[in-house]
Short mmCIF file of C-alpha atoms in Angstrom, two decimals:
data_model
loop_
_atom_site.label_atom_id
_atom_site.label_comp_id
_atom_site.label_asym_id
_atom_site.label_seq_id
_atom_site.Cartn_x
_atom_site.Cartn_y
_atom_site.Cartn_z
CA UNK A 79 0.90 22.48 -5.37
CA UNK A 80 4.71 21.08 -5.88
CA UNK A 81 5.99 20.46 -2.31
CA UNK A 82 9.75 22.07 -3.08
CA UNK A 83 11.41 21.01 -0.04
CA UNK A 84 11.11 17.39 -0.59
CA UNK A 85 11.87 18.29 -4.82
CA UNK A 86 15.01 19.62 -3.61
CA UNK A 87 15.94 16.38 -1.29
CA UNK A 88 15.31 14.30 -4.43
CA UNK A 89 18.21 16.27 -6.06
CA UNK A 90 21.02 16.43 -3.26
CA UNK A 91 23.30 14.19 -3.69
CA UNK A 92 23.73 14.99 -7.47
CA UNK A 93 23.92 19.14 -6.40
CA UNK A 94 26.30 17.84 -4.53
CA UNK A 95 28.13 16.12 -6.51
CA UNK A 96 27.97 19.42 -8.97
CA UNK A 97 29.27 21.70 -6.33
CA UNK A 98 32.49 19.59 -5.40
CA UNK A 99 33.92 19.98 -9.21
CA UNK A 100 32.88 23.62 -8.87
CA UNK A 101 34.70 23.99 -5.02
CA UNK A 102 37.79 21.92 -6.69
CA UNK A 103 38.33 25.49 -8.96
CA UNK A 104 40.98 28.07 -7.94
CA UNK A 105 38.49 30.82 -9.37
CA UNK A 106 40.84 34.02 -7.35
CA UNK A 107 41.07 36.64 -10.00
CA UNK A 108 44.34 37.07 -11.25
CA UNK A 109 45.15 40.39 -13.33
CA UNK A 110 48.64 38.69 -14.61
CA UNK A 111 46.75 35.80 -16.43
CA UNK A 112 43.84 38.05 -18.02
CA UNK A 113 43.50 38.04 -21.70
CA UNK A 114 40.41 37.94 -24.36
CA UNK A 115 37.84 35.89 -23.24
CA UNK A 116 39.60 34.99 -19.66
CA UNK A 117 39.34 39.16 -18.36
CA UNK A 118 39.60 37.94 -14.53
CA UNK A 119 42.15 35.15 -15.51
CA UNK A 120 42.39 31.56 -15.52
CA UNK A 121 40.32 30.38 -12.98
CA UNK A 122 37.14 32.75 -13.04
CA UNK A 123 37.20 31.61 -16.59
CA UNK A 124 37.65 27.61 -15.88
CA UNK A 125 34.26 28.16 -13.23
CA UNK A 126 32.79 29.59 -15.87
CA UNK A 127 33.03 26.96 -18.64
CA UNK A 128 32.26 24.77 -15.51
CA UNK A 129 29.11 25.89 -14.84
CA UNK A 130 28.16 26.93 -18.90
CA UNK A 131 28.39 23.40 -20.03
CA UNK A 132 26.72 22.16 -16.88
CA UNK A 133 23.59 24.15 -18.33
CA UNK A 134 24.52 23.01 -21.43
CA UNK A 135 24.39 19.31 -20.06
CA UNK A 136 21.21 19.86 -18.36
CA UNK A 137 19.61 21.47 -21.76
CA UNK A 138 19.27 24.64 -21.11
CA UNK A 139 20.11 27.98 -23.40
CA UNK A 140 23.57 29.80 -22.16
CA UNK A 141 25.84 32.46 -23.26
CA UNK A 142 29.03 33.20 -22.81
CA UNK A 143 29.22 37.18 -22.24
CA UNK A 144 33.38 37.57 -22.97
CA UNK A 145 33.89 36.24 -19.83
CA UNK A 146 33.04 38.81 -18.00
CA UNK A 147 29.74 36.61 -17.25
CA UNK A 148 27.80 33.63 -18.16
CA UNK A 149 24.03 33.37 -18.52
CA UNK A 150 21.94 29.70 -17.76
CA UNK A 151 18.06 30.48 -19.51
CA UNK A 152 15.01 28.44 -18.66
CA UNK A 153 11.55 29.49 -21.09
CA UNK A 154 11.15 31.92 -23.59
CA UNK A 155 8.62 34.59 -21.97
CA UNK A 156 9.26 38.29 -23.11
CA UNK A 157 10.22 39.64 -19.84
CA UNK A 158 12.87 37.81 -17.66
CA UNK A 159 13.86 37.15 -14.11
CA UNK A 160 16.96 37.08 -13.17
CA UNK A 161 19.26 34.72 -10.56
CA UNK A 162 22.64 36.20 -9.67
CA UNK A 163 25.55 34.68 -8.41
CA UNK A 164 29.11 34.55 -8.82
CA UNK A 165 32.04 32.07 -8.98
CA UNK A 166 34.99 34.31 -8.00
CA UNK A 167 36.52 33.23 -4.47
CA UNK A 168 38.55 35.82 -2.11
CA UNK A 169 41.89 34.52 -0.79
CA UNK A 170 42.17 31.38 0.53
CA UNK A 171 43.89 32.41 3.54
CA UNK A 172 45.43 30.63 6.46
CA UNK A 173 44.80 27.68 9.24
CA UNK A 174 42.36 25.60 7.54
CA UNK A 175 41.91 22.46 8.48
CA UNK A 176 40.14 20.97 5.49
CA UNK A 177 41.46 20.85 2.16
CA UNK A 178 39.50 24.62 0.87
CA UNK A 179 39.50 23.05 -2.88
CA UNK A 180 37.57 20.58 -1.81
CA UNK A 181 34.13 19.83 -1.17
CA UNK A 182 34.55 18.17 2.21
CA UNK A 183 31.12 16.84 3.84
CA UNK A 184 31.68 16.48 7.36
CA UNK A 185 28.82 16.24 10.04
CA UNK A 186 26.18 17.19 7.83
CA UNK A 187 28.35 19.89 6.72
CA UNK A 188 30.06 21.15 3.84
CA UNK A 189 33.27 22.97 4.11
CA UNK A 190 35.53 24.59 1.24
CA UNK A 191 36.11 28.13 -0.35
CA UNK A 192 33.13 28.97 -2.00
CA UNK A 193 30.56 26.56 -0.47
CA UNK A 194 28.53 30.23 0.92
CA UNK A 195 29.98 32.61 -0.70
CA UNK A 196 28.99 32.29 -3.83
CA UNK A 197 29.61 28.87 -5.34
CA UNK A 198 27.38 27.17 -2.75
CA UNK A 199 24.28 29.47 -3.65
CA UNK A 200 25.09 29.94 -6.85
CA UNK A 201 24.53 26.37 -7.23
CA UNK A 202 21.19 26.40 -5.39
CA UNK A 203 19.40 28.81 -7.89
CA UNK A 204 20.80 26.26 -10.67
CA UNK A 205 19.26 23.54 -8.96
CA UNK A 206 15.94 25.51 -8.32
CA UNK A 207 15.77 26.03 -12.12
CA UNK A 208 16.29 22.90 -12.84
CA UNK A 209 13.30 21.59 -10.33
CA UNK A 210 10.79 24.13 -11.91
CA UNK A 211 11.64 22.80 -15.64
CA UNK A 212 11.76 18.83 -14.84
CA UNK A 213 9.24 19.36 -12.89
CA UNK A 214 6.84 21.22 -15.95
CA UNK A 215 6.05 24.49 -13.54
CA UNK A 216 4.19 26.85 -16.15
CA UNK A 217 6.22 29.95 -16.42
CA UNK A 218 5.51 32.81 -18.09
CA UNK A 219 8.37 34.83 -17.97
CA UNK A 220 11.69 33.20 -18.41
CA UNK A 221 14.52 32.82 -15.92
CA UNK A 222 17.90 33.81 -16.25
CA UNK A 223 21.09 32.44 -14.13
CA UNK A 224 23.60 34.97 -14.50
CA UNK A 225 26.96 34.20 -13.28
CA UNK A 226 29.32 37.18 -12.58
CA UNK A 227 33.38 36.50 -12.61
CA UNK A 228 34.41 39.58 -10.29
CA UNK A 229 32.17 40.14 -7.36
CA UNK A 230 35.00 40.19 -4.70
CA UNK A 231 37.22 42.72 -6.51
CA UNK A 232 34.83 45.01 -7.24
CA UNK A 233 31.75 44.10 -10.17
CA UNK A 234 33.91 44.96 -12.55
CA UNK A 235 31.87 41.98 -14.47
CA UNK A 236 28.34 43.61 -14.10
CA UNK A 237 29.29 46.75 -15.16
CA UNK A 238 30.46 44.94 -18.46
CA UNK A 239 27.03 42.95 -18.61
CA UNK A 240 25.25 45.37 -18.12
CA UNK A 241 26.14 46.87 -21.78
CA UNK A 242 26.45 44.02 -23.42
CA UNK A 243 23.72 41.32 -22.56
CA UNK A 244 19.81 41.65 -20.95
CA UNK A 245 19.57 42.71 -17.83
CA UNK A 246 16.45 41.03 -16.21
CA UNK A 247 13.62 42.98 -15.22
CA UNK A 248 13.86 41.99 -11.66
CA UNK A 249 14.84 39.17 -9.17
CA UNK A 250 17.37 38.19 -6.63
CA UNK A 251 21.22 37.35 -5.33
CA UNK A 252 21.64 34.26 -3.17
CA UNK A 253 24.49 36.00 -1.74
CA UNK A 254 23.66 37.21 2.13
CA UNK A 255 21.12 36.09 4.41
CA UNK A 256 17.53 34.80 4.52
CA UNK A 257 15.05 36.83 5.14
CA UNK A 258 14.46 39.63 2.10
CA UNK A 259 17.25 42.23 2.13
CA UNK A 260 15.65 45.44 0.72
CA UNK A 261 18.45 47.81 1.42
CA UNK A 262 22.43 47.38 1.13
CA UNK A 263 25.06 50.00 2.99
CA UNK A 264 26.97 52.38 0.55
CA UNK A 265 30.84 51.36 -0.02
CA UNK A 266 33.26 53.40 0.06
CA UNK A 267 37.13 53.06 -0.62
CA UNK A 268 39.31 55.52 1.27
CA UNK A 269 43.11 55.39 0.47
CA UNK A 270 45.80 57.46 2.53
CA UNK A 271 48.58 57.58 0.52
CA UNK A 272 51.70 59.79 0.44
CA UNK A 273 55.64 59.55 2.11
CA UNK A 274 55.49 58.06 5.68
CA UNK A 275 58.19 59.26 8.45
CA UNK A 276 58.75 56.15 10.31
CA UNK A 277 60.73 53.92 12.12
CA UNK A 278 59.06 51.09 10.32
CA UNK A 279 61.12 49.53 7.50
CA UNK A 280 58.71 47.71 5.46
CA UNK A 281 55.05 46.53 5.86
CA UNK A 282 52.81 44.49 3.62
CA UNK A 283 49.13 43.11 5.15
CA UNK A 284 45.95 42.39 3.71
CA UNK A 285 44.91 41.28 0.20
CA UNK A 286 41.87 42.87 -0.10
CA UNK A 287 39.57 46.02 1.34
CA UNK A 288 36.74 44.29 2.39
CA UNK A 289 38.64 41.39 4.60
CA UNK A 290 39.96 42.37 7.73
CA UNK A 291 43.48 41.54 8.38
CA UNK A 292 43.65 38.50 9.82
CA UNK A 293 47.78 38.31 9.56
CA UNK A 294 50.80 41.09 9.25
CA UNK A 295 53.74 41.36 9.66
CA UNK A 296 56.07 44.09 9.60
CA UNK A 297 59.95 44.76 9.26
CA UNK A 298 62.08 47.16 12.46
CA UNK A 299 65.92 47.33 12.12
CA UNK A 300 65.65 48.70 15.87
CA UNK A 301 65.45 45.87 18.51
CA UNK A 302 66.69 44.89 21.83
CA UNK A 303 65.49 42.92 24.84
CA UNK A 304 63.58 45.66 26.27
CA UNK A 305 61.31 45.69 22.99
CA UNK A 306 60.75 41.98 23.07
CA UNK A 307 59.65 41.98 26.64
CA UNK A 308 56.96 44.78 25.93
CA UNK A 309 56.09 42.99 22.82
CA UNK A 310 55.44 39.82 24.84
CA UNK A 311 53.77 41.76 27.45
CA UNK A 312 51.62 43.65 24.38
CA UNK A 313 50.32 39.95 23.37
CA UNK A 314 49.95 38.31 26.20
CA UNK A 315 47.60 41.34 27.31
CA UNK A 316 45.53 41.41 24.26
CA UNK A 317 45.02 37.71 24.30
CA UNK A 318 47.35 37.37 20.84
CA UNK A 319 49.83 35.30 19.27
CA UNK A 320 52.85 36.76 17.53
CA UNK A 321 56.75 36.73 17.09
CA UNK A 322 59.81 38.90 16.65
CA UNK A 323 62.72 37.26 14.59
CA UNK A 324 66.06 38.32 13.37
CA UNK A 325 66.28 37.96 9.73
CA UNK A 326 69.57 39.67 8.59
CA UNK A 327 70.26 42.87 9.64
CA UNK A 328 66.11 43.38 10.22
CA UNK A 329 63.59 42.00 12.35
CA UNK A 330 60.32 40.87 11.48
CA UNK A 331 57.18 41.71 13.82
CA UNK A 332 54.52 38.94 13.02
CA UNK A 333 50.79 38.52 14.77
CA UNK A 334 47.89 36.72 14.14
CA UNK A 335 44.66 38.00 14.49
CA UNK A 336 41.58 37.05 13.05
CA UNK A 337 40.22 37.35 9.41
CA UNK A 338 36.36 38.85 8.85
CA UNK A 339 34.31 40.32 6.36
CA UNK A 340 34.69 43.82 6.50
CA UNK A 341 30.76 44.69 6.64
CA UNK A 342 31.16 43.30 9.90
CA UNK A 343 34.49 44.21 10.65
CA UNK A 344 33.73 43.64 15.03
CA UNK A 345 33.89 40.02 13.94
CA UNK A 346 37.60 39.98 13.27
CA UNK A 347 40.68 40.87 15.24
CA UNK A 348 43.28 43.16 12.69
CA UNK A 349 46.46 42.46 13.10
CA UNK A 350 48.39 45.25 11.00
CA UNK A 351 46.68 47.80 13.50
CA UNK A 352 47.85 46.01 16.61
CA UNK A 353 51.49 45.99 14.86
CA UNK A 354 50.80 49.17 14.27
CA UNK A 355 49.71 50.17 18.01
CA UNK A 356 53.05 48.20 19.75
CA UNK A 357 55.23 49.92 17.72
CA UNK A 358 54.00 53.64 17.95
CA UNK A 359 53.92 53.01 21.68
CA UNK A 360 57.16 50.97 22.15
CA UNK A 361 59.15 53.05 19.98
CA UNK A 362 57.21 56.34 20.39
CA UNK A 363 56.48 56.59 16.16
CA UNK A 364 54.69 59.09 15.55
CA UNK A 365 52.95 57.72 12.25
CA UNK A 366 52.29 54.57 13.50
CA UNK A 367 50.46 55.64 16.51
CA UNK A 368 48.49 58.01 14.52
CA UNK A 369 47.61 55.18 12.08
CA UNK A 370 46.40 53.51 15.02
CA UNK A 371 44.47 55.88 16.91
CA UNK A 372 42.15 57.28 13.81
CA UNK A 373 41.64 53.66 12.35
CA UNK A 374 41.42 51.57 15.59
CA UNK A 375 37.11 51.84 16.03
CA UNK A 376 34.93 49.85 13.73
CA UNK A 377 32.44 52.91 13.87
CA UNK A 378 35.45 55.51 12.85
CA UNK A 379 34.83 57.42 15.84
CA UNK A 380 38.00 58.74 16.04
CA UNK A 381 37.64 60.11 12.91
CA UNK A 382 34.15 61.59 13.58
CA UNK A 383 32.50 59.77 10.41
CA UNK A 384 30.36 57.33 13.31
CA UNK A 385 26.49 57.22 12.46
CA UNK A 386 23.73 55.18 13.27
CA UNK A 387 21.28 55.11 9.98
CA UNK A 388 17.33 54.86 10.79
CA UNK A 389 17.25 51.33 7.78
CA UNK A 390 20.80 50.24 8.19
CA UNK A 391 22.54 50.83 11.07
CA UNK A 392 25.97 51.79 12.00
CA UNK A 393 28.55 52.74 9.41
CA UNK A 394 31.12 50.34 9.85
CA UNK A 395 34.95 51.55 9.26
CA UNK A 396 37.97 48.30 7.86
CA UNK A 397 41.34 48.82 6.99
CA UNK A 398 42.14 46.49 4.79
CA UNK A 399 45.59 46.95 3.11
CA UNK A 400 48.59 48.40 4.63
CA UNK A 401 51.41 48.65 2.12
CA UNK A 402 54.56 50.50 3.50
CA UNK A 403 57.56 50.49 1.14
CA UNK A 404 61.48 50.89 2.38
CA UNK A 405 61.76 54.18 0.84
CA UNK A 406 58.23 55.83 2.66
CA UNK A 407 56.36 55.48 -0.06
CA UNK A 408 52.58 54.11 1.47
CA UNK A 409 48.96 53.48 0.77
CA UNK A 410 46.34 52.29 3.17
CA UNK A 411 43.26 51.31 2.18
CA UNK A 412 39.71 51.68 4.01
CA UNK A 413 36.36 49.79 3.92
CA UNK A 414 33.65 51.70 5.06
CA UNK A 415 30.37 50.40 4.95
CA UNK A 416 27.94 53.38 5.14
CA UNK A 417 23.77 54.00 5.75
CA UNK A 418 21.67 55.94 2.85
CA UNK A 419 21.65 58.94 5.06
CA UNK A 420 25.47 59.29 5.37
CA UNK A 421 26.69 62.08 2.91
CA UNK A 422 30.18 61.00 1.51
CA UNK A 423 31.69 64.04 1.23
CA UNK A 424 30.95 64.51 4.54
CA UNK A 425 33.44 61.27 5.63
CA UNK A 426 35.94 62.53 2.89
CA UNK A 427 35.96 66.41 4.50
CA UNK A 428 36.45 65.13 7.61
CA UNK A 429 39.08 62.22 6.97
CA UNK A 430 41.10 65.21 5.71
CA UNK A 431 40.35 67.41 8.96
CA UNK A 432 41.90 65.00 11.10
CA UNK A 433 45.22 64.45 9.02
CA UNK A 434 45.58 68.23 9.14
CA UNK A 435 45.25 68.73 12.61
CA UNK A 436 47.25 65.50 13.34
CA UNK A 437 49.64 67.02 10.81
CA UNK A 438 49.59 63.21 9.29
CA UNK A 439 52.10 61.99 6.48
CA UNK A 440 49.61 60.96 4.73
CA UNK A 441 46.64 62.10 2.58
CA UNK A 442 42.79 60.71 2.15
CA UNK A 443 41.82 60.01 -1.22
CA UNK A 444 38.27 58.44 -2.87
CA UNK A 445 39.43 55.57 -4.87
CA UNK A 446 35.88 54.23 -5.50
CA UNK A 447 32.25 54.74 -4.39
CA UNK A 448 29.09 52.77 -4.27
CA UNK A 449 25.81 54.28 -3.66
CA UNK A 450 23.26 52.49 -1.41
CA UNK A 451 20.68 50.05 -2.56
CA UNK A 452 16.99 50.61 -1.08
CA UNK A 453 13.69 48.35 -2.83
CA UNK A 454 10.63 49.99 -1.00
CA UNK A 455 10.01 46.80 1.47
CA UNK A 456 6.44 47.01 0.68
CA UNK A 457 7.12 46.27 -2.77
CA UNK A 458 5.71 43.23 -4.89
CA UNK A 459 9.37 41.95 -5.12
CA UNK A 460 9.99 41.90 -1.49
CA UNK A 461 6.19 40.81 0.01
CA UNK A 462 6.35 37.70 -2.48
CA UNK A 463 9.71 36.50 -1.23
CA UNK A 464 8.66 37.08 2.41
CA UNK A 465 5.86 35.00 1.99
CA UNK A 466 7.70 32.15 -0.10
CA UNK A 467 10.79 32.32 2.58
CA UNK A 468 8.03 32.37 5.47
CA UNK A 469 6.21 28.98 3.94
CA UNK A 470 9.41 27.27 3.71
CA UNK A 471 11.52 28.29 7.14
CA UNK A 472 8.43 28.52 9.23
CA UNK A 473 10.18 31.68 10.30
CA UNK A 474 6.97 33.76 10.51
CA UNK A 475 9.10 36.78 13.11
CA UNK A 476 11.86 37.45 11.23
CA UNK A 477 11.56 41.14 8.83
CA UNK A 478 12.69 42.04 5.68
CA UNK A 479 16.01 43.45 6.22
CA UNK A 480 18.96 45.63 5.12
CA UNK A 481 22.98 44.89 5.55
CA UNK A 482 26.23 45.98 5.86
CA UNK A 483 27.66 43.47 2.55
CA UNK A 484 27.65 44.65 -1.32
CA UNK A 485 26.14 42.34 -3.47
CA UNK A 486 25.12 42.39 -7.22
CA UNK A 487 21.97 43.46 -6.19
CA UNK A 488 23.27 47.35 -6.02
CA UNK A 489 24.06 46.76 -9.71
CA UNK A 490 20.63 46.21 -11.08
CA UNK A 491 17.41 48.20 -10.87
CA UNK A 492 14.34 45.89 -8.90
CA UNK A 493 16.98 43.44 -7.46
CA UNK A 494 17.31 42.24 -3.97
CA UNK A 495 19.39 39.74 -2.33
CA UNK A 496 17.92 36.84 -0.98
CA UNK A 497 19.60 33.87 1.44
CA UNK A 498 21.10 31.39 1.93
CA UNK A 499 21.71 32.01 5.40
CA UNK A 500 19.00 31.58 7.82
CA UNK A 501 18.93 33.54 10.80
CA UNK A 502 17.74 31.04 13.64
CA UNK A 503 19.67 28.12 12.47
CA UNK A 504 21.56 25.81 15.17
CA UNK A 505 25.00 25.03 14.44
CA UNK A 506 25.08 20.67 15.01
CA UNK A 507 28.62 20.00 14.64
CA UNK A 508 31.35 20.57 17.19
CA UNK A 509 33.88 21.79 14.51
CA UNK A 510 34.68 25.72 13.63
CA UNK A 511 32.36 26.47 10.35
CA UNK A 512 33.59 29.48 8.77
CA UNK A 513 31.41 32.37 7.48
CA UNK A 514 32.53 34.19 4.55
CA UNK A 515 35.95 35.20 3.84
CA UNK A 516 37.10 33.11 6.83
CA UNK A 517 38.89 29.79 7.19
CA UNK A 518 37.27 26.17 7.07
CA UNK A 519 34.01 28.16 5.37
CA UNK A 520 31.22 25.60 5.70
CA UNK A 521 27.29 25.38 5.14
CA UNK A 522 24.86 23.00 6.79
CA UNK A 523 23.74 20.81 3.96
CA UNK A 524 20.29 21.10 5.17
CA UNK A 525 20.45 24.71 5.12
CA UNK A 526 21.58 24.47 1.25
CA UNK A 527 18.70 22.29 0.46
CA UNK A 528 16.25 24.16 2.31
CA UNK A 529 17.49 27.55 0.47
CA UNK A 530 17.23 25.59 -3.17
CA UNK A 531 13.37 24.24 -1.78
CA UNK A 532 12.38 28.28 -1.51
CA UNK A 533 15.03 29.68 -4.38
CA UNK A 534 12.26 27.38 -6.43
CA UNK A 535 9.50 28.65 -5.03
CA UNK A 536 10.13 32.40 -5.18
CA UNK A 537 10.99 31.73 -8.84
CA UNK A 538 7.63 30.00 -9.56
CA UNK A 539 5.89 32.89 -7.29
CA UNK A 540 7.71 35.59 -9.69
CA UNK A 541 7.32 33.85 -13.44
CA UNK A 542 4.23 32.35 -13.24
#
């Protein structure tokens, strides 16, 4: 029996080595560069080729689905298991202090955009194929890689793959946490959009729904020394840093707060709704306090849409786009992360009850909905990759779980996601390490390896 933790040591430096030209891509989508063959842009399709003619290199099968998606094929068996990762990147955001294009080992860390979510991983299941074919593991089903282009901005690539290439009969996404995840919250896009009455001149935070704002800043033409001592008074007592400067005839209202993923939206600190909280206070605005007061709690309380769910926990509630134009015109835009039990008309009906009897400017709209994953956690799928994770981790307590985050797993049938973070490792470095979506986003190269050992195991457990 192939010992795949000390396989996968054997190969680190060179997945290393891999990982930094794949870190050193700008792979953000970008609508204004899309065209045939590049649908997401320039750099989703430069990761791509990237990562195509690294199979290629290593001698395996690929194909090139449009763009959309790239496939990496080990064997030739009639049914197929699939790998699925992506090489998209949100944002790059603010205050790193490492170079986030590049693959920066530091402490027995590795820090850039991308090294967790996805690239990092993404990389790992490469590797593990690679191990199980130099390593002549009898398969009997073949293995697919597939690599998505859009995960962050909503799967548009999947969707696409899924008519136009093979959709594996079952596997897994190294794209959340070790162990098993069986079940994955519904998500939900809100948008409240309309005419705003306001004393607010212009406002533009967030890039994207599901990362909370960790910056904003907002225009007033209404200022005086009384404002800027309650706005100093309004940080100091909620432990933030901001400003207020004159620029022309306007001022601009700046904080900083502290960027999250929105499935776990208690992580971060959003600044557009403490903007939005100073100034329907200090300058009694009606719309802005409102704002404030139904989207303040994580849980939606205000709102009445809080629920605990029996597999997955609380519904968790992220505004994460304010745009607020000088002549009214606005649309905010809501993450919420909801449990298989929540009915989503039910949130709608009653996101529309309170703007009625808040008489609110604005109006709630569904821009997009995605239903809940749940794999029964007895399953075959899920009892073979507890077993592999529990060999490798020694992590015989932790369960199969379910979570807040959408991966590509919702997209297929008999798909789960699977790592790479472990839940009882020990951070060893004194510097900040990043999660997903956040600054100076780091793994702990051990941790990489270790998820790579068991990504080959589970793969030999399910083909052989």
């Amino acid at each position: 029996m192939i010992n795949w933790m000390k396989e996968a040591e054997k190969y680190k430096d060179e997945m290393i080595r891999d990982l930094e030209g794949l870190i050193s891509i700008p792979s953000l989508r970008n609508d204004e560069e899309a065209c045939e063959g590049a649908p997401f842009g320039k750099g989703p399709r430069e990761a791509l080729d990237y990562m195509l003619k690294l199979g290629e290199d290593n001698g395996f099968k690929t194909q090139d689905v449009d763009g959309y998606a790239g496939v990496i094929t080990y064997g030739d068996g009639e049914e197929s298991i699939g790998v699925l990762g992506h090489l998209d990147i949100v944002p790059i955001g603010e205050d790193w202090t490492k170079d986030p294009l590049k693959c920066t080992q530091e402490n027995g860390y590795l820090f850039g955009r991308g090294v967790l979510d996805d690239k990092g991983p993404a990389m790992a299941g490469f590797y593990a194929m690679k191990m199980l074919r130099d390593n002549n593991v009898p398969i009997s089903q073949k293995i697919m890689l597939t690599l998505g282009c859009d995960e962050e901005s909503g799967m548009e690539c999947m969707e696409y793959y899924k008519e136009h290439a093979e959709v594996p009969k079952y596997g897994f996404v190294p794209d959340a946490d070790f162990p098993a995840t069986y079940g994955e919250k519904g998500g939900l896009h809100v948008l409240l959009e309309g005419k705003a009455d306001t004393k607010i001149v212009s406002m533009e935070a967030g890039t994207r729904p599901n990362i909370v704002i960790g910056k904003a800043d907002l225009f007033l033409n209404e200022w005086n020394e009384d404002l800027q001592q309650q706005f100093d008074f309004y940080l100091k007592s909620n432990q933030l840093q901001g400003s207020a400067n004159k620029e022309g005839e306007l001022v601009r209202l700046h904080i900083d707060g502290a960027f999250a993923h929105a499935a776990e939206p208690y992580k971060g600190v959003n600044a557009a709704l403490h903007l939005l909280n100073f100034v329907g206070v200090a300058l009694d605005d009606a719309f802005a306090r409102n704002t404030y007061e139904m989207l303040c709690d994580w849980q939606g309380k205000p709102l009445g849409i809080d629920q605990y769910g029996a597999y997955m926990g609380f519904l968790t509630m992220n505004t994460g786009i304010i745009s607020l134009k000088e002549d009214g015109s606005c649309t905010i835009t809501i993450d919420i992360r909801y449990p298989n039990e929540a009915d989503v008309n039910e949130i709608m009906s009653k996101f529309e009850k309170v703007c009625a009897e808040r008489h609110y400017d604005l109006h709630a709209v569904m821009e997009s909905d995605s239903k809940p994953l749940f794999v029964d956690p007895n399953s075959t799928l899920i009892t073979r990759l507890m077993d592999v994770y529990r060999q490798y981790s020694g992590d015989h307590f932790s369960p199969a779980k379910t979570l807040g985050g959408g991966t590509y797993a919702r997209k297929f049938e008999n798909f789960v996601a699977f790592g790479p973070e472990f839940p009882n490792s020990e951070k060893t470095t004194d510097a900040f390490v990043g999660g997903p979506h956040q600054r100076d986003e780091g793994v702990k190269i051990e941790d990489l390896i270790k998820a790579t050992a068991i990504y080959a195991a589970a793969l030999e457990a399910l083909a052989k």
